[in-house]
PDB file of C-alpha atoms and ligand atoms in Angstrom:
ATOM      1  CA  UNK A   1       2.794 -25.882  -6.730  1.00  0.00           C
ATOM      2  CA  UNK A   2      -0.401 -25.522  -8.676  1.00  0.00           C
ATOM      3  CA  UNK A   3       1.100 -22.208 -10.156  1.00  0.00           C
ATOM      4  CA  UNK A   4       4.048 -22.107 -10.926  1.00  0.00           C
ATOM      5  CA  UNK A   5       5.383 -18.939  -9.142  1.00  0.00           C
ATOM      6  CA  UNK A   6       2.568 -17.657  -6.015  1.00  0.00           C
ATOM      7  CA  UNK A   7       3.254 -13.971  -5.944  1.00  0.00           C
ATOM      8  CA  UNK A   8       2.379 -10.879  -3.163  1.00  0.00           C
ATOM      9  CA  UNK A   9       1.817  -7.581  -5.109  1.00  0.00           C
ATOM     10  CA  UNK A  10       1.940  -4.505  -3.277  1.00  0.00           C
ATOM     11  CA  UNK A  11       1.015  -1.570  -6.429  1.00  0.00           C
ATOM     12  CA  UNK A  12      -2.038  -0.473  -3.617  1.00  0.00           C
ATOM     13  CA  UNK A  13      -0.886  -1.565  -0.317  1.00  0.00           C
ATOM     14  CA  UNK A  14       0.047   1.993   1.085  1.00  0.00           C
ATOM     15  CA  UNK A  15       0.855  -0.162   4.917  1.00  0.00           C
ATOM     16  CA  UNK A  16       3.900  -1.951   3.306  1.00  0.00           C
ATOM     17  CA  UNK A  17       5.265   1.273   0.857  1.00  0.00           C
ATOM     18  CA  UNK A  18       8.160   3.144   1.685  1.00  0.00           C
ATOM     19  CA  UNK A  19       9.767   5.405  -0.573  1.00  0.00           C
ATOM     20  CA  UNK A  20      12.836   4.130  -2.073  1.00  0.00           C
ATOM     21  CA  UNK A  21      16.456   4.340  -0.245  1.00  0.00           C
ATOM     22  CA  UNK A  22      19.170   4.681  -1.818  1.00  0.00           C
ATOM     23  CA  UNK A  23      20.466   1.267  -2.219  1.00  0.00           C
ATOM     24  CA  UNK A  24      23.844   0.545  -0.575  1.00  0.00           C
ATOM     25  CA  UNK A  25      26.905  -1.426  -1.972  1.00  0.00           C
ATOM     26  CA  UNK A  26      27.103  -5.597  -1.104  1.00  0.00           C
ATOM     27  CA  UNK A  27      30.181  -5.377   1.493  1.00  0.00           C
ATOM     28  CA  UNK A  28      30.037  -9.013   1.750  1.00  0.00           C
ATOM     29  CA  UNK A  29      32.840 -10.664   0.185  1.00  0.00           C
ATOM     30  CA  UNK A  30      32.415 -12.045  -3.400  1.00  0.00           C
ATOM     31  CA  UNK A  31      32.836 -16.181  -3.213  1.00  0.00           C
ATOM     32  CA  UNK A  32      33.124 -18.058  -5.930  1.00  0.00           C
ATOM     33  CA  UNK A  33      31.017 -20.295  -6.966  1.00  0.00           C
ATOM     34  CA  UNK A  34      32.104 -23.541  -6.056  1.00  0.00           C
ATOM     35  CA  UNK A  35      31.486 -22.520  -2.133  1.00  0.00           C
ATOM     36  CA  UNK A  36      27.873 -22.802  -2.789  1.00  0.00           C
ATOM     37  CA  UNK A  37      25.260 -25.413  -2.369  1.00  0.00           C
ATOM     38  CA  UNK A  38      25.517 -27.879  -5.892  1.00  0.00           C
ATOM     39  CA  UNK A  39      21.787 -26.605  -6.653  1.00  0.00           C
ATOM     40  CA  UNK A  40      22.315 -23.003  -7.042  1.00  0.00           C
ATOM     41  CA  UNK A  41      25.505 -23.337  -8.933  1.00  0.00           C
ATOM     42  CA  UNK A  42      25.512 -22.056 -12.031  1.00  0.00           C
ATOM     43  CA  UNK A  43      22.725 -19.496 -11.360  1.00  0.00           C
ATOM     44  CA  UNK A  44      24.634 -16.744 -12.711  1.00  0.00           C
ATOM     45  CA  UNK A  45      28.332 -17.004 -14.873  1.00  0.00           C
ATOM     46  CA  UNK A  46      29.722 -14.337 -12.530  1.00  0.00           C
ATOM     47  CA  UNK A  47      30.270 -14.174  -8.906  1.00  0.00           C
ATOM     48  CA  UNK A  48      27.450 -14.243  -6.282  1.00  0.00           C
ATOM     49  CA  UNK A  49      27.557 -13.137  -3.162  1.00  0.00           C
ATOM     50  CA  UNK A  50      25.895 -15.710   0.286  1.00  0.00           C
ATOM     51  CA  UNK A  51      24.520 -14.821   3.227  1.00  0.00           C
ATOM     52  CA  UNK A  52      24.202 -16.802   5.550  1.00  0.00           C
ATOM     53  CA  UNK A  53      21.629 -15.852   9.157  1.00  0.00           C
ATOM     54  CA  UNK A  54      20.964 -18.462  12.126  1.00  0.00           C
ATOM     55  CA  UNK A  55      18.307 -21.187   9.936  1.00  0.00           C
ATOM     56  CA  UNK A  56      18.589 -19.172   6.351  1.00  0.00           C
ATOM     57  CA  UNK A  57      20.674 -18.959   3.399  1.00  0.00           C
ATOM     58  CA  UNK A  58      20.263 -15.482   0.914  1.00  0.00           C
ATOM     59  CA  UNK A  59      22.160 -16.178  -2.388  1.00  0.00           C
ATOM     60  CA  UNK A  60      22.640 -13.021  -4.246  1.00  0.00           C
ATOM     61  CA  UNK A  61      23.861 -11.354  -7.265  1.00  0.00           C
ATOM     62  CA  UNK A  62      26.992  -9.561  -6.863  1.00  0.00           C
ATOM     63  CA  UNK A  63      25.215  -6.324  -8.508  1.00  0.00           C
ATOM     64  CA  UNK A  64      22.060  -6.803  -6.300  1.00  0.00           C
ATOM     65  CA  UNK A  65      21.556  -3.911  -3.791  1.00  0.00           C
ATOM     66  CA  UNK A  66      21.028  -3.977  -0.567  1.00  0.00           C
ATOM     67  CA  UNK A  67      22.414  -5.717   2.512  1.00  0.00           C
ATOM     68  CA  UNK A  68      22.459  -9.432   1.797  1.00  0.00           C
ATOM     69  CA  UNK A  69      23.163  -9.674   5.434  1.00  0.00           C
ATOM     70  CA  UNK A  70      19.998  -7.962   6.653  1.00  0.00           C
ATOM     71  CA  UNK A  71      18.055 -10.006   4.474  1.00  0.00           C
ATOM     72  CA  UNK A  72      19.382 -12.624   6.455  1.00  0.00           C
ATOM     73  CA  UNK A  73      18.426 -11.286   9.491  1.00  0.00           C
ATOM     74  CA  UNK A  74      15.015 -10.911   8.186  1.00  0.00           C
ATOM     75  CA  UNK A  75      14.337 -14.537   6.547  1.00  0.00           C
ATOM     76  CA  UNK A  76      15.587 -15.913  10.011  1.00  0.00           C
ATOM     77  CA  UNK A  77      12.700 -13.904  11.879  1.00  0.00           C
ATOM     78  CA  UNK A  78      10.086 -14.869   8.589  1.00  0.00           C
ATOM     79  CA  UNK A  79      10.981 -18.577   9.326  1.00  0.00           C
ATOM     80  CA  UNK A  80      10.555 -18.226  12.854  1.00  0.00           C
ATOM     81  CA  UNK A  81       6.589 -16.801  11.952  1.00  0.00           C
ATOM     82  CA  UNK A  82       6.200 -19.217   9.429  1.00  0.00           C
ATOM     83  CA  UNK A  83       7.092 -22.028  11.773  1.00  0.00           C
ATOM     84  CA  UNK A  84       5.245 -20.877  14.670  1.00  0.00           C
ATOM     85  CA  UNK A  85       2.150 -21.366  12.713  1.00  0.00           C
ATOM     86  CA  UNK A  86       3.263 -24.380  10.457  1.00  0.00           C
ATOM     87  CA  UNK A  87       5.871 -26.214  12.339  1.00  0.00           C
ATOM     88  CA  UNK A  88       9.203 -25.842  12.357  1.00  0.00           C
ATOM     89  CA  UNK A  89      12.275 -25.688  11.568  1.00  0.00           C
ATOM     90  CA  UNK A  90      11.760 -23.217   8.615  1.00  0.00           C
ATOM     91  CA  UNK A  91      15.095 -22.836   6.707  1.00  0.00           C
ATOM     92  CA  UNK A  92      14.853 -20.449   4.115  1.00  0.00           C
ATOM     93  CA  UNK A  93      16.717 -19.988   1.369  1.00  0.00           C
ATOM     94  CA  UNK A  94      16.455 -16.695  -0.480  1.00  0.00           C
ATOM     95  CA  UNK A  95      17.896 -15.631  -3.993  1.00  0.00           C
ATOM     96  CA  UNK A  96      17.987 -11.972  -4.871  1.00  0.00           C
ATOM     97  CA  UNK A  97      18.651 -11.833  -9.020  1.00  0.00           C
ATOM     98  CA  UNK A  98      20.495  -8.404 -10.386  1.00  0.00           C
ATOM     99  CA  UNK A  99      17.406  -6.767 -11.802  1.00  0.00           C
ATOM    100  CA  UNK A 100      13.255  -7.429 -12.100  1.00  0.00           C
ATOM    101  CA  UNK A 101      14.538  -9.352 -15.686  1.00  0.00           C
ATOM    102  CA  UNK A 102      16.345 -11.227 -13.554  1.00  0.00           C
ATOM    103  CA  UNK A 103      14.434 -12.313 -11.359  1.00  0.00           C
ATOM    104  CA  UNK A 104      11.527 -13.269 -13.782  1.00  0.00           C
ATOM    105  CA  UNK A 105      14.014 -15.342 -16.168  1.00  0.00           C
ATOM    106  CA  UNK A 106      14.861 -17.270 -12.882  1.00  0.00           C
ATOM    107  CA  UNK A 107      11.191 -17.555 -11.703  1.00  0.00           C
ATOM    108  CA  UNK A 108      10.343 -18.749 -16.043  1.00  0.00           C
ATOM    109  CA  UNK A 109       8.048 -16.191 -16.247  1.00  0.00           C
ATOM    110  CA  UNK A 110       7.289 -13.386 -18.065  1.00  0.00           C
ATOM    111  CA  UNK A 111       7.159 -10.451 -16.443  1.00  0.00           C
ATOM    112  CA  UNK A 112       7.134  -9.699 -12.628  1.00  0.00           C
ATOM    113  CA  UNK A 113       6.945  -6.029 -12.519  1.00  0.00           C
ATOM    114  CA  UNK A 114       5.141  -5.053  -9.183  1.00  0.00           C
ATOM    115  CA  UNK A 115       6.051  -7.764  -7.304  1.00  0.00           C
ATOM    116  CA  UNK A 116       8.178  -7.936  -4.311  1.00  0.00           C
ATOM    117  CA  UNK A 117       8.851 -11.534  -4.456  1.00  0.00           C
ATOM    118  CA  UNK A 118       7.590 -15.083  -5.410  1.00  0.00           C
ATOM    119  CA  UNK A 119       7.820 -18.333  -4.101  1.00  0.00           C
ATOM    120  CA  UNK A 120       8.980 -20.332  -6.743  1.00  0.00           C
ATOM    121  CA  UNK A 121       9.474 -24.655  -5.802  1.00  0.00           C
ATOM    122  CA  UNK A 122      11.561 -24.422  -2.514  1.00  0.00           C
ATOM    123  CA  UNK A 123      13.152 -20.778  -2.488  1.00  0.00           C
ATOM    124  CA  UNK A 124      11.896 -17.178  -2.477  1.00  0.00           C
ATOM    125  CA  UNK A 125      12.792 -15.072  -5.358  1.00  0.00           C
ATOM    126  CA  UNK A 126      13.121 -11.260  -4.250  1.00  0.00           C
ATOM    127  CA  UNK A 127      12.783  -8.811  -7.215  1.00  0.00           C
ATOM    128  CA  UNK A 128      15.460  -6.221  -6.008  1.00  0.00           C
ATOM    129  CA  UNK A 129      13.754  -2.760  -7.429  1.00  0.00           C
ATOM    130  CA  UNK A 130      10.282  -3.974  -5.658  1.00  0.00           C
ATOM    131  CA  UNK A 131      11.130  -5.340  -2.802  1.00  0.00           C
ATOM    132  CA  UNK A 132      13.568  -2.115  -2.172  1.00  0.00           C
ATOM    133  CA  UNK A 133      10.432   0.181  -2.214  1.00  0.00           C
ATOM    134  CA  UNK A 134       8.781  -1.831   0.729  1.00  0.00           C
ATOM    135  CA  UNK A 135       9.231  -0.380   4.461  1.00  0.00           C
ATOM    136  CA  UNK A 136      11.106  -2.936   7.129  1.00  0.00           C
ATOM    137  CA  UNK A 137       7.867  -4.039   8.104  1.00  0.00           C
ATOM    138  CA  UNK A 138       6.609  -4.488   4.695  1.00  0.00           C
ATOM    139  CA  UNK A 139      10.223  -6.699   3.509  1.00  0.00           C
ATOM    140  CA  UNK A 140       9.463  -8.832   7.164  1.00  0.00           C
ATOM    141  CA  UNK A 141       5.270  -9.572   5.840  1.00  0.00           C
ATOM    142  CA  UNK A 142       6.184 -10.096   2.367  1.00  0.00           C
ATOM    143  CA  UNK A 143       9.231 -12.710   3.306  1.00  0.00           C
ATOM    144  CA  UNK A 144       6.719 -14.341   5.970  1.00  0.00           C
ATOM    145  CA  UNK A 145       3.987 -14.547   3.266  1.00  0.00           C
ATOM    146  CA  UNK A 146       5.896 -15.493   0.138  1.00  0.00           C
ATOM    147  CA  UNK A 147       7.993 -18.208   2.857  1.00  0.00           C
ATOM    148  CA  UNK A 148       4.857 -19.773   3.761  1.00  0.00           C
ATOM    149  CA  UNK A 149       4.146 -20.913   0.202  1.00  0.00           C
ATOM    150  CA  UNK A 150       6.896 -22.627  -0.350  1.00  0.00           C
ATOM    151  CA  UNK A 151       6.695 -24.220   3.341  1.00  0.00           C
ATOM    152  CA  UNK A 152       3.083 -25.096   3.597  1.00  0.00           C
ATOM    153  CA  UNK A 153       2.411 -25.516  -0.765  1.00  0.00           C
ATOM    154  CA  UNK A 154      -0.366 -24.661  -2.706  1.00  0.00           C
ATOM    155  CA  UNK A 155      -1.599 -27.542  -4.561  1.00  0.00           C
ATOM    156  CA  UNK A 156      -5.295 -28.229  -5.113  1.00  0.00           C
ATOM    157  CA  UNK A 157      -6.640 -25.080  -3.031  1.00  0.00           C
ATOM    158  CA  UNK A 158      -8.186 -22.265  -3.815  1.00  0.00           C
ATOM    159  CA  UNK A 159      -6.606 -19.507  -4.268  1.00  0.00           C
ATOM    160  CA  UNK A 160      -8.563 -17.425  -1.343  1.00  0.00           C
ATOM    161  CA  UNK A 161      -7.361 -19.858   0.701  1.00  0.00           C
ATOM    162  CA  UNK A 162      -3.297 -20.120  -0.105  1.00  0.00           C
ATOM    163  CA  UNK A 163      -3.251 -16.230  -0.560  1.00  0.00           C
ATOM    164  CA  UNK A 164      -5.331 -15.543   2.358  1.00  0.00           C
ATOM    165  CA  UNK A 165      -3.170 -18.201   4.689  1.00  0.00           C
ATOM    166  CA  UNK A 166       0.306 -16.567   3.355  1.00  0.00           C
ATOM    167  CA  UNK A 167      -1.037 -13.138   4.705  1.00  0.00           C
ATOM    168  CA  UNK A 168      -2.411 -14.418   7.407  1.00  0.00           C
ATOM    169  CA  UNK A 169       0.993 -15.988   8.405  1.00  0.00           C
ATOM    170  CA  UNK A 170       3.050 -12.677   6.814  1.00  0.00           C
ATOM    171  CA  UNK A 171       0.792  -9.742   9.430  1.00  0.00           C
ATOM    172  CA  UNK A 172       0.019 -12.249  12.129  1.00  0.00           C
ATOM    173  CA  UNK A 173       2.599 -10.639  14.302  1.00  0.00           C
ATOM    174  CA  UNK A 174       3.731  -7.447  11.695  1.00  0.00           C
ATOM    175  CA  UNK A 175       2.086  -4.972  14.304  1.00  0.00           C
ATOM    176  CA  UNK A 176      -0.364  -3.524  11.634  1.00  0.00           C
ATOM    177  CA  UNK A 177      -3.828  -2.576  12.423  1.00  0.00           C
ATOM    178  CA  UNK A 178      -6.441  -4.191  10.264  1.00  0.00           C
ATOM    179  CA  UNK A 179      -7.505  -1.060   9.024  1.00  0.00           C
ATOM    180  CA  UNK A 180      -4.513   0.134   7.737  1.00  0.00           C
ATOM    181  CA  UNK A 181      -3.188  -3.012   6.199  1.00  0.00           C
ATOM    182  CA  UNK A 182      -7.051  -3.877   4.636  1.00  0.00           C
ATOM    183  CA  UNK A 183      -7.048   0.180   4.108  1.00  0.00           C
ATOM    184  CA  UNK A 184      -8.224  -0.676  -0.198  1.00  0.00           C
ATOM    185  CA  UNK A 185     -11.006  -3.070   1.210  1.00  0.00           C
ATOM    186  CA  UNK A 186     -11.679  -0.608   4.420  1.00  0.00           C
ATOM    187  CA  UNK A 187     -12.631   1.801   2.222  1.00  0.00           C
ATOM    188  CA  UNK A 188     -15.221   0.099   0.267  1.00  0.00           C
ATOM    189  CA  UNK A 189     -16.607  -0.905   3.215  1.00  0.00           C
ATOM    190  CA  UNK A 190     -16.919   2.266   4.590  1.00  0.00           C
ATOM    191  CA  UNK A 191     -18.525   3.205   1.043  1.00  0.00           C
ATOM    192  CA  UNK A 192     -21.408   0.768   1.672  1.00  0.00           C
ATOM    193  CA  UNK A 193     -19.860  -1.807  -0.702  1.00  0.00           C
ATOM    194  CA  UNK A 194     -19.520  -5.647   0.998  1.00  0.00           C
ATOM    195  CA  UNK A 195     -17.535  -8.099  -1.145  1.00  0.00           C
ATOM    196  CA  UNK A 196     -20.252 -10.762  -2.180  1.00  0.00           C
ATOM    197  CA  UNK A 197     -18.152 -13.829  -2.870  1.00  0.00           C
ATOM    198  CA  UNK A 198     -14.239 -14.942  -1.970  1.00  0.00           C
ATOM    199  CA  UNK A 199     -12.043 -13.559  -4.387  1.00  0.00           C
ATOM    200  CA  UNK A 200     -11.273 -16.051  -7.236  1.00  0.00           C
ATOM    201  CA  UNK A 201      -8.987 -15.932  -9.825  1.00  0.00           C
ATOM    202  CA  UNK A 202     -10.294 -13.056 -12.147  1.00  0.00           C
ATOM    203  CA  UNK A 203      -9.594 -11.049  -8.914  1.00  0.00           C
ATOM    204  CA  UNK A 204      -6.306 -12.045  -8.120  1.00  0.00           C
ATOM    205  CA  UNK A 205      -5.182 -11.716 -12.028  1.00  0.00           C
ATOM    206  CA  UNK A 206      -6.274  -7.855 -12.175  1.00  0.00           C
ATOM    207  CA  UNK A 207      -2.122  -6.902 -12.002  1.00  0.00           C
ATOM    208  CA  UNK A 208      -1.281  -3.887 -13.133  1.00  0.00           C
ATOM    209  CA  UNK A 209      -4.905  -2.792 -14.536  1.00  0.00           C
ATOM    210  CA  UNK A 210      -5.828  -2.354 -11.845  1.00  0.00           C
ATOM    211  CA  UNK A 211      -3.594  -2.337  -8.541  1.00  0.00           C
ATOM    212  CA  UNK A 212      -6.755  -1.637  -5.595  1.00  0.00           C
ATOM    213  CA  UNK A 213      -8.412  -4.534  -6.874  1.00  0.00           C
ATOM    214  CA  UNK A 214      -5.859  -6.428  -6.454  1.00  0.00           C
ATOM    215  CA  UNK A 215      -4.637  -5.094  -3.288  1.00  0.00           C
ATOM    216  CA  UNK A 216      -8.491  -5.831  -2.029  1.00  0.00           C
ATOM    217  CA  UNK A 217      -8.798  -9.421  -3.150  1.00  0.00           C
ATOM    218  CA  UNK A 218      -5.406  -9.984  -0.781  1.00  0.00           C
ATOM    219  CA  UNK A 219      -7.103  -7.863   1.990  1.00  0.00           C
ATOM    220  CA  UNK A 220     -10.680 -10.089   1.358  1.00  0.00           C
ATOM    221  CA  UNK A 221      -8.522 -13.389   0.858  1.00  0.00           C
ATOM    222  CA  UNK A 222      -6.778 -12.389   4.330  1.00  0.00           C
ATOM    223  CA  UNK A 223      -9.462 -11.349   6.098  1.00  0.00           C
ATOM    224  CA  UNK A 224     -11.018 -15.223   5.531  1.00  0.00           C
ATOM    225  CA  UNK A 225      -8.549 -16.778   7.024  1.00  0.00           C
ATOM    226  CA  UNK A 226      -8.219 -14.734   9.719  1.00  0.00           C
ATOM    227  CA  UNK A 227     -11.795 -15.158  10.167  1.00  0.00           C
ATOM    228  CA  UNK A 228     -11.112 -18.511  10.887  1.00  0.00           C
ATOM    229  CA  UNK A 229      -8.564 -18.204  12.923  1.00  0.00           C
ATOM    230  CA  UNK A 230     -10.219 -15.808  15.512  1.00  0.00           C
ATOM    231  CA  UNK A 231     -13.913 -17.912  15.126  1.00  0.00           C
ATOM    232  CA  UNK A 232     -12.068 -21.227  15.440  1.00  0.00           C
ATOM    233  CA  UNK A 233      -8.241 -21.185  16.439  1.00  0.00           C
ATOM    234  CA  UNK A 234      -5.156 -21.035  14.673  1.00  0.00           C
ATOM    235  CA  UNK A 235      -5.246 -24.987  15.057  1.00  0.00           C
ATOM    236  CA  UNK A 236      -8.235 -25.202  12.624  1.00  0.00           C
ATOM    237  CA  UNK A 237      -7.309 -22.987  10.118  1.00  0.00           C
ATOM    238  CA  UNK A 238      -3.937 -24.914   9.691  1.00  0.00           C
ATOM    239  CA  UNK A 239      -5.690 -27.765   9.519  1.00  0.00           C
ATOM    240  CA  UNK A 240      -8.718 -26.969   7.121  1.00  0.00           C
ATOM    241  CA  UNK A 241      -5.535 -25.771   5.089  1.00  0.00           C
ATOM    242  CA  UNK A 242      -3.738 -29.282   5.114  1.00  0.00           C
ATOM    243  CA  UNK A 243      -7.273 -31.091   4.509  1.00  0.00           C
ATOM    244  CA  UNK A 244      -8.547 -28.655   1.865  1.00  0.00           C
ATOM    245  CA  UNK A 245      -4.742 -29.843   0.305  1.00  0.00           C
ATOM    246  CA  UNK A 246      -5.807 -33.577   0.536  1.00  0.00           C
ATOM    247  CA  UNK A 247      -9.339 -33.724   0.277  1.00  0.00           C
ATOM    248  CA  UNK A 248     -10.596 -30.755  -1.351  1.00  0.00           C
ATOM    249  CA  UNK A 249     -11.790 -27.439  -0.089  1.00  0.00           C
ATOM    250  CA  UNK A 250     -15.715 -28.173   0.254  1.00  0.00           C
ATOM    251  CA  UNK A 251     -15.299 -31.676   2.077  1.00  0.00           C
ATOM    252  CA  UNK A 252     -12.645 -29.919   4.480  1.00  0.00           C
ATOM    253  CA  UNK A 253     -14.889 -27.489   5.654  1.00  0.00           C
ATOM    254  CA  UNK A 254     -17.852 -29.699   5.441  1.00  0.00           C
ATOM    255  CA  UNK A 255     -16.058 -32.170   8.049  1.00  0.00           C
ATOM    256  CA  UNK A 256     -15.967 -28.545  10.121  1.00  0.00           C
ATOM    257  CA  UNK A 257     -19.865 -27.906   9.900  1.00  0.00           C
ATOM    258  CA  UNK A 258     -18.839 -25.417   6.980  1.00  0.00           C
ATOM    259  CA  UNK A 259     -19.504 -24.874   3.717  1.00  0.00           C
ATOM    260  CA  UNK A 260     -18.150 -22.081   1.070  1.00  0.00           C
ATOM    261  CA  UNK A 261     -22.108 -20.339   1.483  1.00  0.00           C
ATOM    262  CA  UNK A 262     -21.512 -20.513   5.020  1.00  0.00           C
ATOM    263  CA  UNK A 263     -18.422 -19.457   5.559  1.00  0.00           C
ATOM    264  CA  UNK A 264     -18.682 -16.069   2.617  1.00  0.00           C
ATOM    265  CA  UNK A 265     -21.585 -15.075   4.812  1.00  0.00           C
ATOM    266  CA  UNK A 266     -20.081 -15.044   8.022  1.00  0.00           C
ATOM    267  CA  UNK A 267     -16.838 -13.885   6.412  1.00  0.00           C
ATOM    268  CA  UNK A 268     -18.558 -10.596   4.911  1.00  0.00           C
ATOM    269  CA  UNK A 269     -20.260 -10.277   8.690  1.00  0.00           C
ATOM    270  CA  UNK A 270     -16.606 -10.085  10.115  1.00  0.00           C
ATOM    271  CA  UNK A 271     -15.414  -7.986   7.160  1.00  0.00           C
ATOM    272  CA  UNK A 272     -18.200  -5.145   7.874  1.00  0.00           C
ATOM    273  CA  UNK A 273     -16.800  -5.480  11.593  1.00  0.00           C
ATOM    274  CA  UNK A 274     -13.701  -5.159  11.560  1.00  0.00           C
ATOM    275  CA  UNK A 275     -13.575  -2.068   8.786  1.00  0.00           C
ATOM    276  CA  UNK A 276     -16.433  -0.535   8.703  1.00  0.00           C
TER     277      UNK A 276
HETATM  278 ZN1   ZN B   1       1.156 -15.246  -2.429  1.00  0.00          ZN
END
């Protein structure tokens, strides 16, 4: 992946928050290590704890809470999104660290406080006290979002375009109404403020400074590729995704009678309809 770990923040995004529950006790059985696949062995010295849905694997740390087993059930139904748009089969395979520390250490980063989970090579990485605070649907869009980096990659795209596609993917069949997953974006619009270019980087790197712009440039980032979707079909935003990959963003939409001009001002046409 062009970044390292690709990462869905929720600070802002009021649809996905829950408060907290208290978090249950594992009551799967401990297994030792040597009944796990060779690459995850030796993630932590002590015990984890697998498992396993219909097409997914969750690895866990015996200390993690939660219900391993309905993060199963989950990652089956995220693969089953991802692969409905992608191409299937989707197996995922989902590691859940101890603590936040945890999980960045495993991801090599820094920090990951705020973030429910990354993508990080071929697995999702959930960070436990984050991704507790989400609501059921919130735990189903992030695994569906942070599932379709790893299966689709984001190499030599934009990052509009890979963020925007994950959401797409993660809320395409959450059940949310635009407004109230876009609610950060909806209200600048109803404010008489249009976003005048595709989010870029600066955007997406706001973090913790400041959460609502961050939320927005997911909302903006999302709201492009669903754009596309509903102007074009699902086939052609999958595909503009897979060319932008080989060829480069402005020759795959050029090859669609697009441009990046073209497509911001239609984009901010369907963003003032669709919130305002
Ligand atoms: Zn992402």
């Amino acid at each position: 992946m062009s970044e390292r770990v690709s990462r869905r923040a929720f600070g802002a995004c009021l649809a996905l928050l829950a408060f907290a529950a208290p978090a249950s006790a594992p009551r799967l059985p401990e297994l030792p290590s040597p009944d796990l696949p060779p690459a995850l062995r030796g993630l932590w010295r002590e015990g984890v704890l697998v498992a396993r849905g219909a097409r997914s694997v969750v690895v866990g740390h015996h200390t993690a809470p939660g219900s391993l087993d309905d993060l199963a059930r989950r990652a089956d139904v995220a693969g089953l999104r991802v692969a409905a748009v992608l191409g299937g089969p989707v197996r995922p395979l989902v590691v859940v660290p101890g603590s936040t520390e945890e999980a960045a250490e495993l991801a090599g980063v820094a920090r990951l406080d705020g973030l429910a989970a990354v993508a990080d090579g071929g697995r999702v990485i959930v960070v436990p006290e984050f991704f507790a605070m989400l609501n059921p649907t919130g735990k189903d869009v992030v695994l569906a979002h942070e599932l379709t980096h790893v299966a689709a990659g984001t190499d030599h795209l934009p990052v509009w375009l890979y963020e925007g596609f994950a959401d797409y993917v993660g809320y395409r069949d959450a059940g949310i109404p635009v407004r109230t997953a876009a609610a950060e974006l909806a209200a600048e619009v109803r404010a008489g403020r249009l976003p005048s270019e595709l989010p870029g980087p600066a955007a997406f790197a706001a973090d913790g400074r400041d959460p609502e712009r961050l939320a927005r440039a997911y909302q903006e980032a999302w709201l492009a590729c669903r754009f596309l979707a509903d102007r074009f079909g699902e086939g052609t935003l999958v595909g503009l995704y897979r060319a932008a990959q080989a060829v480069g963003v402005d020759r795959a939409l050029h090859s669609r009678g697009l441009s990046t001009a073209a497509l911001t001002a239609r984009w901010r046409d369907y963003v003032r309809a669709q919130l305002a």
